[in-house]
PDB file of C-alpha atoms in Angstrom:
ATOM      1  CA  MET E 203      66.562 -37.379-162.882  1.00  0.00           C
ATOM      2  CA  ALA E 204      65.989 -36.311-159.322  1.00  0.00           C
ATOM      3  CA  SER E 205      68.246 -37.810-156.745  1.00  0.00           C
ATOM      4  CA  PRO E 206      66.570 -39.935-154.092  1.00  0.00           C
ATOM      5  CA  SER E 207      66.024 -38.242-150.758  1.00  0.00           C
ATOM      6  CA  GLN E 208      68.718 -39.037-148.222  1.00  0.00           C
ATOM      7  CA  GLU E 209      67.678 -40.433-144.888  1.00  0.00           C
ATOM      8  CA  PRO E 210      68.875 -38.467-141.812  1.00  0.00           C
ATOM      9  CA  ILE E 211      71.890 -39.993-140.112  1.00  0.00           C
ATOM     10  CA  GLN E 212      71.070 -41.325-136.688  1.00  0.00           C
ATOM     11  CA  ILE E 213      73.860 -41.012-134.090  1.00  0.00           C
ATOM     12  CA  SER E 214      73.440 -43.000-130.939  1.00  0.00           C
ATOM     13  CA  ASP E 215      74.440 -41.890-127.461  1.00  0.00           C
ATOM     14  CA  ASP E 216      77.240 -44.456-127.479  1.00  0.00           C
ATOM     15  CA  GLU E 217      78.619 -42.983-130.707  1.00  0.00           C
ATOM     16  CA  ILE E 218      78.530 -39.462-129.233  1.00  0.00           C
ATOM     17  CA  PHE E 219      80.261 -40.762-126.104  1.00  0.00           C
ATOM     18  CA  ARG E 220      82.889 -42.587-128.205  1.00  0.00           C
ATOM     19  CA  ARG E 221      83.586 -39.460-130.256  1.00  0.00           C
ATOM     20  CA  LYS E 222      83.992 -37.394-127.100  1.00  0.00           C
ATOM     21  CA  LEU E 223      86.446 -39.969-125.804  1.00  0.00           C
ATOM     22  CA  LEU E 224      88.407 -39.691-129.046  1.00  0.00           C
ATOM     23  CA  MET E 225      88.385 -35.887-128.808  1.00  0.00           C
ATOM     24  CA  ASP E 226      89.533 -36.183-125.207  1.00  0.00           C
ATOM     25  CA  GLY E 227      92.779 -37.918-126.194  1.00  0.00           C
ATOM     26  CA  GLU E 228      93.426 -40.794-123.805  1.00  0.00           C
ATOM     27  CA  GLY E 229      89.988 -40.475-122.251  1.00  0.00           C
ATOM     28  CA  LEU E 230      91.321 -39.092-118.973  1.00  0.00           C
ATOM     29  CA  GLY E 231      89.897 -35.577-119.214  1.00  0.00           C
ATOM     30  CA  ASP E 232      87.183 -33.835-117.247  1.00  0.00           C
ATOM     31  CA  ASP E 233      84.715 -34.217-120.112  1.00  0.00           C
ATOM     32  CA  ARG E 234      84.985 -38.015-119.993  1.00  0.00           C
ATOM     33  CA  ARG E 235      84.706 -38.157-116.206  1.00  0.00           C
ATOM     34  CA  LEU E 236      81.629 -35.930-116.181  1.00  0.00           C
ATOM     35  CA  THR E 237      80.060 -37.986-118.958  1.00  0.00           C
ATOM     36  CA  ILE E 238      80.702 -41.232-117.072  1.00  0.00           C
ATOM     37  CA  LEU E 239      79.326 -39.666-113.890  1.00  0.00           C
ATOM     38  CA  PHE E 240      76.234 -38.486-115.743  1.00  0.00           C
ATOM     39  CA  ARG E 241      75.652 -41.905-117.321  1.00  0.00           C
ATOM     40  CA  SER E 242      76.194 -43.573-113.956  1.00  0.00           C
ATOM     41  CA  PHE E 243      73.685 -41.199-112.390  1.00  0.00           C
ATOM     42  CA  VAL E 244      71.156 -41.936-115.154  1.00  0.00           C
ATOM     43  CA  ASN E 245      71.690 -45.670-114.712  1.00  0.00           C
ATOM     44  CA  TRP E 246      71.388 -45.340-110.934  1.00  0.00           C
ATOM     45  CA  CYS E 247      68.114 -43.452-111.306  1.00  0.00           C
ATOM     46  CA  ASP E 248      66.796 -46.305-113.452  1.00  0.00           C
ATOM     47  CA  THR E 249      67.226 -48.903-110.696  1.00  0.00           C
ATOM     48  CA  GLN E 250      63.633 -49.844-109.979  1.00  0.00           C
ATOM     49  CA  GLN E 251      64.398 -53.559-110.180  1.00  0.00           C
ATOM     50  CA  ASP E 252      67.560 -53.362-108.047  1.00  0.00           C
ATOM     51  CA  SER E 253      67.616 -54.191-104.368  1.00  0.00           C
ATOM     52  CA  ASP E 254      68.104 -51.586-101.669  1.00  0.00           C
ATOM     53  CA  GLU E 255      71.654 -52.787-101.131  1.00  0.00           C
ATOM     54  CA  GLN E 256      72.476 -52.321-104.817  1.00  0.00           C
ATOM     55  CA  ILE E 257      70.882 -48.876-104.737  1.00  0.00           C
ATOM     56  CA  VAL E 258      73.018 -47.910-101.719  1.00  0.00           C
ATOM     57  CA  LEU E 259      76.135 -49.289-103.381  1.00  0.00           C
ATOM     58  CA  GLY E 260      75.293 -47.362-106.552  1.00  0.00           C
ATOM     59  CA  TYR E 261      74.746 -44.216-104.499  1.00  0.00           C
ATOM     60  CA  GLU E 262      78.087 -44.654-102.739  1.00  0.00           C
ATOM     61  CA  GLY E 263      79.704 -45.250-106.124  1.00  0.00           C
ATOM     62  CA  LEU E 264      78.193 -41.988-107.375  1.00  0.00           C
ATOM     63  CA  LEU E 265      79.540 -40.160-104.326  1.00  0.00           C
ATOM     64  CA  THR E 266      82.960 -41.697-104.895  1.00  0.00           C
ATOM     65  CA  SER E 267      82.875 -40.695-108.560  1.00  0.00           C
ATOM     66  CA  LEU E 268      81.730 -37.210-107.568  1.00  0.00           C
ATOM     67  CA  ASP E 269      84.582 -36.953-105.056  1.00  0.00           C
ATOM     68  CA  ASN E 270      87.004 -38.087-107.749  1.00  0.00           C
ATOM     69  CA  CYS E 271      85.623 -35.473-110.133  1.00  0.00           C
ATOM     70  CA  GLU E 272      85.976 -32.769-107.482  1.00  0.00           C
ATOM     71  CA  LEU E 273      89.519 -33.952-106.743  1.00  0.00           C
ATOM     72  CA  GLN E 274      90.405 -33.883-110.419  1.00  0.00           C
ATOM     73  CA  MET E 275      88.809 -30.453-110.757  1.00  0.00           C
ATOM     74  CA  ARG E 276      90.901 -29.191-107.841  1.00  0.00           C
ATOM     75  CA  LYS E 277      93.984 -30.719-109.449  1.00  0.00           C
ATOM     76  CA  SER E 278      93.057 -29.109-112.747  1.00  0.00           C
ATOM     77  CA  HIS E 279      92.557 -25.780-110.992  1.00  0.00           C
ATOM     78  CA  GLN E 280      95.908 -26.132-109.242  1.00  0.00           C
ATOM     79  CA  ALA E 281      97.491 -27.036-112.564  1.00  0.00           C
ATOM     80  CA  GLN E 282      95.929 -23.945-114.135  1.00  0.00           C
ATOM     81  CA  VAL E 283      97.215 -21.792-111.280  1.00  0.00           C
ATOM     82  CA  ALA E 284     100.652 -23.373-111.648  1.00  0.00           C
ATOM     83  CA  ASN E 285     100.532 -22.809-115.409  1.00  0.00           C
ATOM     84  CA  LYS E 286      99.561 -19.169-114.911  1.00  0.00           C
ATOM     85  CA  ARG E 287     102.377 -18.807-112.393  1.00  0.00           C
ATOM     86  CA  ASP E 288     104.803 -20.428-114.833  1.00  0.00           C
ATOM     87  CA  ILE E 289     103.569 -18.162-117.628  1.00  0.00           C
ATOM     88  CA  GLN E 290     104.039 -15.138-115.376  1.00  0.00           C
ATOM     89  CA  ASN E 291     107.525 -16.348-114.475  1.00  0.00           C
ATOM     90  CA  TYR E 292     108.311 -16.888-118.147  1.00  0.00           C
ATOM     91  CA  GLU E 293     107.037 -13.401-118.973  1.00  0.00           C
ATOM     92  CA  GLU E 294     109.147 -11.925-116.171  1.00  0.00           C
ATOM     93  CA  GLN E 295     112.169 -13.906-117.377  1.00  0.00           C
ATOM     94  CA  GLU E 296     111.488 -12.738-120.928  1.00  0.00           C
ATOM     95  CA  ALA E 297     111.275  -9.112-119.763  1.00  0.00           C
ATOM     96  CA  GLU E 298     114.477  -9.557-117.764  1.00  0.00           C
ATOM     97  CA  MET E 299     116.155 -11.177-120.767  1.00  0.00           C
ATOM     98  CA  LYS E 300     115.055  -8.309-123.025  1.00  0.00           C
ATOM     99  CA  LYS E 301     116.408  -5.855-120.462  1.00  0.00           C
ATOM    100  CA  LYS E 302     119.722  -7.719-120.338  1.00  0.00           C
ATOM    101  CA  ILE E 303     119.865  -7.791-124.145  1.00  0.00           C
ATOM    102  CA  ALA E 304     119.212  -4.032-124.272  1.00  0.00           C
ATOM    103  CA  ASN E 305     121.918  -3.453-121.644  1.00  0.00           C
ATOM    104  CA  ALA E 306     124.287  -5.696-123.591  1.00  0.00           C
ATOM    105  CA  GLN E 307     123.595  -3.744-126.785  1.00  0.00           C
ATOM    106  CA  ASP E 308     124.247  -0.462-124.959  1.00  0.00           C
ATOM    107  CA  LEU E 309     127.456  -1.937-123.550  1.00  0.00           C
ATOM    108  CA  ILE E 310     128.518  -3.064-127.031  1.00  0.00           C
ATOM    109  CA  LEU E 311     127.946   0.454-128.394  1.00  0.00           C
ATOM    110  CA  GLN E 312     129.898   1.905-125.470  1.00  0.00           C
ATOM    111  CA  LYS E 313     132.789  -0.513-126.048  1.00  0.00           C
ATOM    112  CA  LYS E 314     132.779   0.360-129.758  1.00  0.00           C
ATOM    113  CA  GLU E 315     133.131   4.051-128.889  1.00  0.00           C
ATOM    114  CA  GLU E 316     135.896   3.234-126.401  1.00  0.00           C
ATOM    115  CA  LEU E 317     137.656   1.126-129.042  1.00  0.00           C
ATOM    116  CA  LYS E 318     137.380   3.961-131.563  1.00  0.00           C
ATOM    117  CA  ALA E 319     138.827   6.413-129.019  1.00  0.00           C
ATOM    118  CA  ALA E 320     141.622   3.955-128.147  1.00  0.00           C
ATOM    119  CA  ARG E 321     142.511   3.561-131.827  1.00  0.00           C
ATOM    120  CA  LYS E 322     142.628   7.345-132.229  1.00  0.00           C
ATOM    121  CA  ILE E 323     144.867   7.667-129.167  1.00  0.00           C
ATOM    122  CA  ARG E 324     147.126   4.918-130.544  1.00  0.00           C
ATOM    123  CA  GLU E 325     147.401   6.693-133.904  1.00  0.00           C
ATOM    124  CA  GLN E 326     148.274   9.949-132.140  1.00  0.00           C
ATOM    125  CA  LYS E 327     150.880   8.134-130.036  1.00  0.00           C
ATOM    126  CA  LEU E 328     152.461   6.635-133.163  1.00  0.00           C
ATOM    127  CA  LYS E 329     152.624  10.102-134.748  1.00  0.00           C
ATOM    128  CA  TYR E 330     154.101  11.527-131.548  1.00  0.00           C
ATOM    129  CA  ASP E 331     156.743   8.772-131.411  1.00  0.00           C
ATOM    130  CA  ALA E 332     157.688   9.396-135.051  1.00  0.00           C
ATOM    131  CA  LEU E 333     157.968  13.138-134.398  1.00  0.00           C
ATOM    132  CA  ALA E 334     160.006  12.470-131.254  1.00  0.00           C
ATOM    133  CA  ARG E 335     162.448  10.308-133.256  1.00  0.00           C
ATOM    134  CA  ILE E 336     162.859  13.120-135.791  1.00  0.00           C
ATOM    135  CA  ILE E 337     163.438  15.650-133.010  1.00  0.00           C
ATOM    136  CA  THR E 338     166.036  13.440-131.330  1.00  0.00           C
ATOM    137  CA  GLN E 339     167.966  13.299-134.604  1.00  0.00           C
ATOM    138  CA  LEU E 340     168.211  17.109-134.718  1.00  0.00           C
ATOM    139  CA  PRO E 341     171.149  18.854-132.936  1.00  0.00           C
ATOM    140  CA  ASP E 342     170.739  20.095-129.422  1.00  0.00           C
ATOM    141  CA  ARG E 343     169.380  23.615-129.066  1.00  0.00           C
ATOM    142  CA  LYS E 344     172.228  24.683-126.795  1.00  0.00           C
ATOM    143  CA  GLN E 345     174.805  23.378-129.226  1.00  0.00           C
ATOM    144  CA  THR E 346     172.975  25.095-132.068  1.00  0.00           C
ATOM    145  CA  GLU E 347     173.026  28.386-130.173  1.00  0.00           C
ATOM    146  CA  ILE E 348     176.767  27.989-129.512  1.00  0.00           C
ATOM    147  CA  LYS E 349     177.441  27.278-133.189  1.00  0.00           C
ATOM    148  CA  LEU E 350     175.275  30.218-134.194  1.00  0.00           C
ATOM    149  CA  LYS E 351     177.177  32.486-131.800  1.00  0.00           C
ATOM    150  CA  LEU E 352     180.501  31.324-133.229  1.00  0.00           C
ATOM    151  CA  LEU E 353     179.252  31.943-136.756  1.00  0.00           C
ATOM    152  CA  ASN E 354     178.128  35.438-135.786  1.00  0.00           C
ATOM    153  CA  GLU E 355     181.530  36.096-134.251  1.00  0.00           C
ATOM    154  CA  GLU E 356     183.240  34.850-137.412  1.00  0.00           C
ATOM    155  CA  ILE E 357     180.986  37.052-139.534  1.00  0.00           C
ATOM    156  CA  THR E 358     181.771  40.040-137.318  1.00  0.00           C
ATOM    157  CA  ALA E 359     185.495  39.291-137.560  1.00  0.00           C
ATOM    158  CA  LEU E 360     185.262  38.955-141.330  1.00  0.00           C
ATOM    159  CA  ASN E 361     183.387  42.247-141.530  1.00  0.00           C
ATOM    160  CA  ASP E 362     186.101  43.920-139.445  1.00  0.00           C
ATOM    161  CA  THR E 363     188.789  42.377-141.636  1.00  0.00           C
ATOM    162  CA  ASN E 364     186.932  43.519-144.729  1.00  0.00           C
ATOM    163  CA  LYS E 365     186.721  47.056-143.374  1.00  0.00           C
ATOM    164  CA  GLN E 366     190.418  47.021-142.589  1.00  0.00           C
ATOM    165  CA  LEU E 367     191.212  45.762-146.080  1.00  0.00           C
ATOM    166  CA  GLU E 368     188.995  48.404-147.634  1.00  0.00           C
ATOM    167  CA  SER E 369     190.745  51.064-145.539  1.00  0.00           C
ATOM    168  CA  LYS E 370     194.157  49.787-146.641  1.00  0.00           C
ATOM    169  CA  ILE E 371     193.039  49.660-150.258  1.00  0.00           C
ATOM    170  CA  ASP E 372     191.748  53.218-149.990  1.00  0.00           C
ATOM    171  CA  THR E 373     195.045  54.328-148.451  1.00  0.00           C
ATOM    172  CA  ARG E 374     197.024  52.521-151.131  1.00  0.00           C
ATOM    173  CA  HIS E 375     194.787  54.058-153.760  1.00  0.00           C
ATOM    174  CA  LYS E 376     195.454  57.532-152.393  1.00  0.00           C
ATOM    175  CA  GLU E 377     199.185  56.849-152.150  1.00  0.00           C
ATOM    176  CA  LEU E 378     199.194  55.536-155.704  1.00  0.00           C
ATOM    177  CA  LYS E 379     197.366  58.631-156.873  1.00  0.00           C
ATOM    178  CA  VAL E 380     199.891  60.860-155.135  1.00  0.00           C
ATOM    179  CA  LEU E 381     202.686  58.802-156.631  1.00  0.00           C
ATOM    180  CA  LEU E 382     201.198  59.045-160.097  1.00  0.00           C
ATOM    181  CA  ASN E 383     200.742  62.792-159.711  1.00  0.00           C
ATOM    182  CA  SER E 384     204.323  63.098-158.522  1.00  0.00           C
ATOM    183  CA  ALA E 385     205.531  60.991-161.445  1.00  0.00           C
ATOM    184  CA  ALA E 386     203.561  63.130-163.875  1.00  0.00           C
ATOM    185  CA  ALA E 387     204.938  66.305-162.318  1.00  0.00           C
ATOM    186  CA  LEU E 388     208.439  64.872-162.407  1.00  0.00           C
ATOM    187  CA  GLU E 389     208.007  63.884-166.028  1.00  0.00           C
ATOM    188  CA  GLU E 390     206.769  67.374-166.856  1.00  0.00           C
ATOM    189  CA  HIS E 391     209.703  68.877-165.004  1.00  0.00           C
ATOM    190  CA  ILE E 392     212.152  66.662-166.903  1.00  0.00           C
ATOM    191  CA  LYS E 393     210.595  67.669-170.194  1.00  0.00           C
ATOM    192  CA  ASP E 394     210.899  71.337-169.259  1.00  0.00           C
ATOM    193  CA  GLU E 395     214.542  70.886-168.361  1.00  0.00           C
ATOM    194  CA  GLU E 396     215.268  69.058-171.617  1.00  0.00           C
ATOM    195  CA  LEU E 397     213.527  71.807-173.537  1.00  0.00           C
ATOM    196  CA  GLN E 398     215.615  74.496-171.835  1.00  0.00           C
ATOM    197  CA  LEU E 399     218.787  72.582-172.563  1.00  0.00           C
ATOM    198  CA  GLU E 400     217.911  72.375-176.212  1.00  0.00           C
ATOM    199  CA  MET E 401     217.218  76.080-176.341  1.00  0.00           C
ATOM    200  CA  GLU E 402     220.623  76.926-174.932  1.00  0.00           C
TER     201      GLU E 402
END
């Protein structure tokens, strides 16, 4: 079953005007003012039954409305200029803020490197202090040299004493050898004498 043909929706001028007012928020925009001015102009043009005084008053009202529209347009233009100036200021502030953030990041990296270097220096200082404590516990170099000299002198004296003892031992060994030879010769001589006595 075919659906019945729909009749076209008729929208009156008042409905269009009302919708524009709704789209214009509180009805204080340029669109509303221009629409009111246009409707007032149309109504003023359709004043064949009005008196001359009413026509003049309507004309003055149109001029006043036109002046108000121009004033509002100038205000809107000034507001746009101010908005553009604010936007430019915001963009400049944003660029400056980004620059400051970049500088802050560079400064943070620099401070990190400085902190790393400071920690390394501190570690080296701790190692140096530990080594210095060990060195201070060791005997003085001058005292060590004196002790070493005394030890060398004692070694030299002991070597001299050892040589003297070896010389004495060698002398005693030679004397003992001579004595033993003499004793052997004496013993041989005694045996010879005893043998001669027995032969007699």
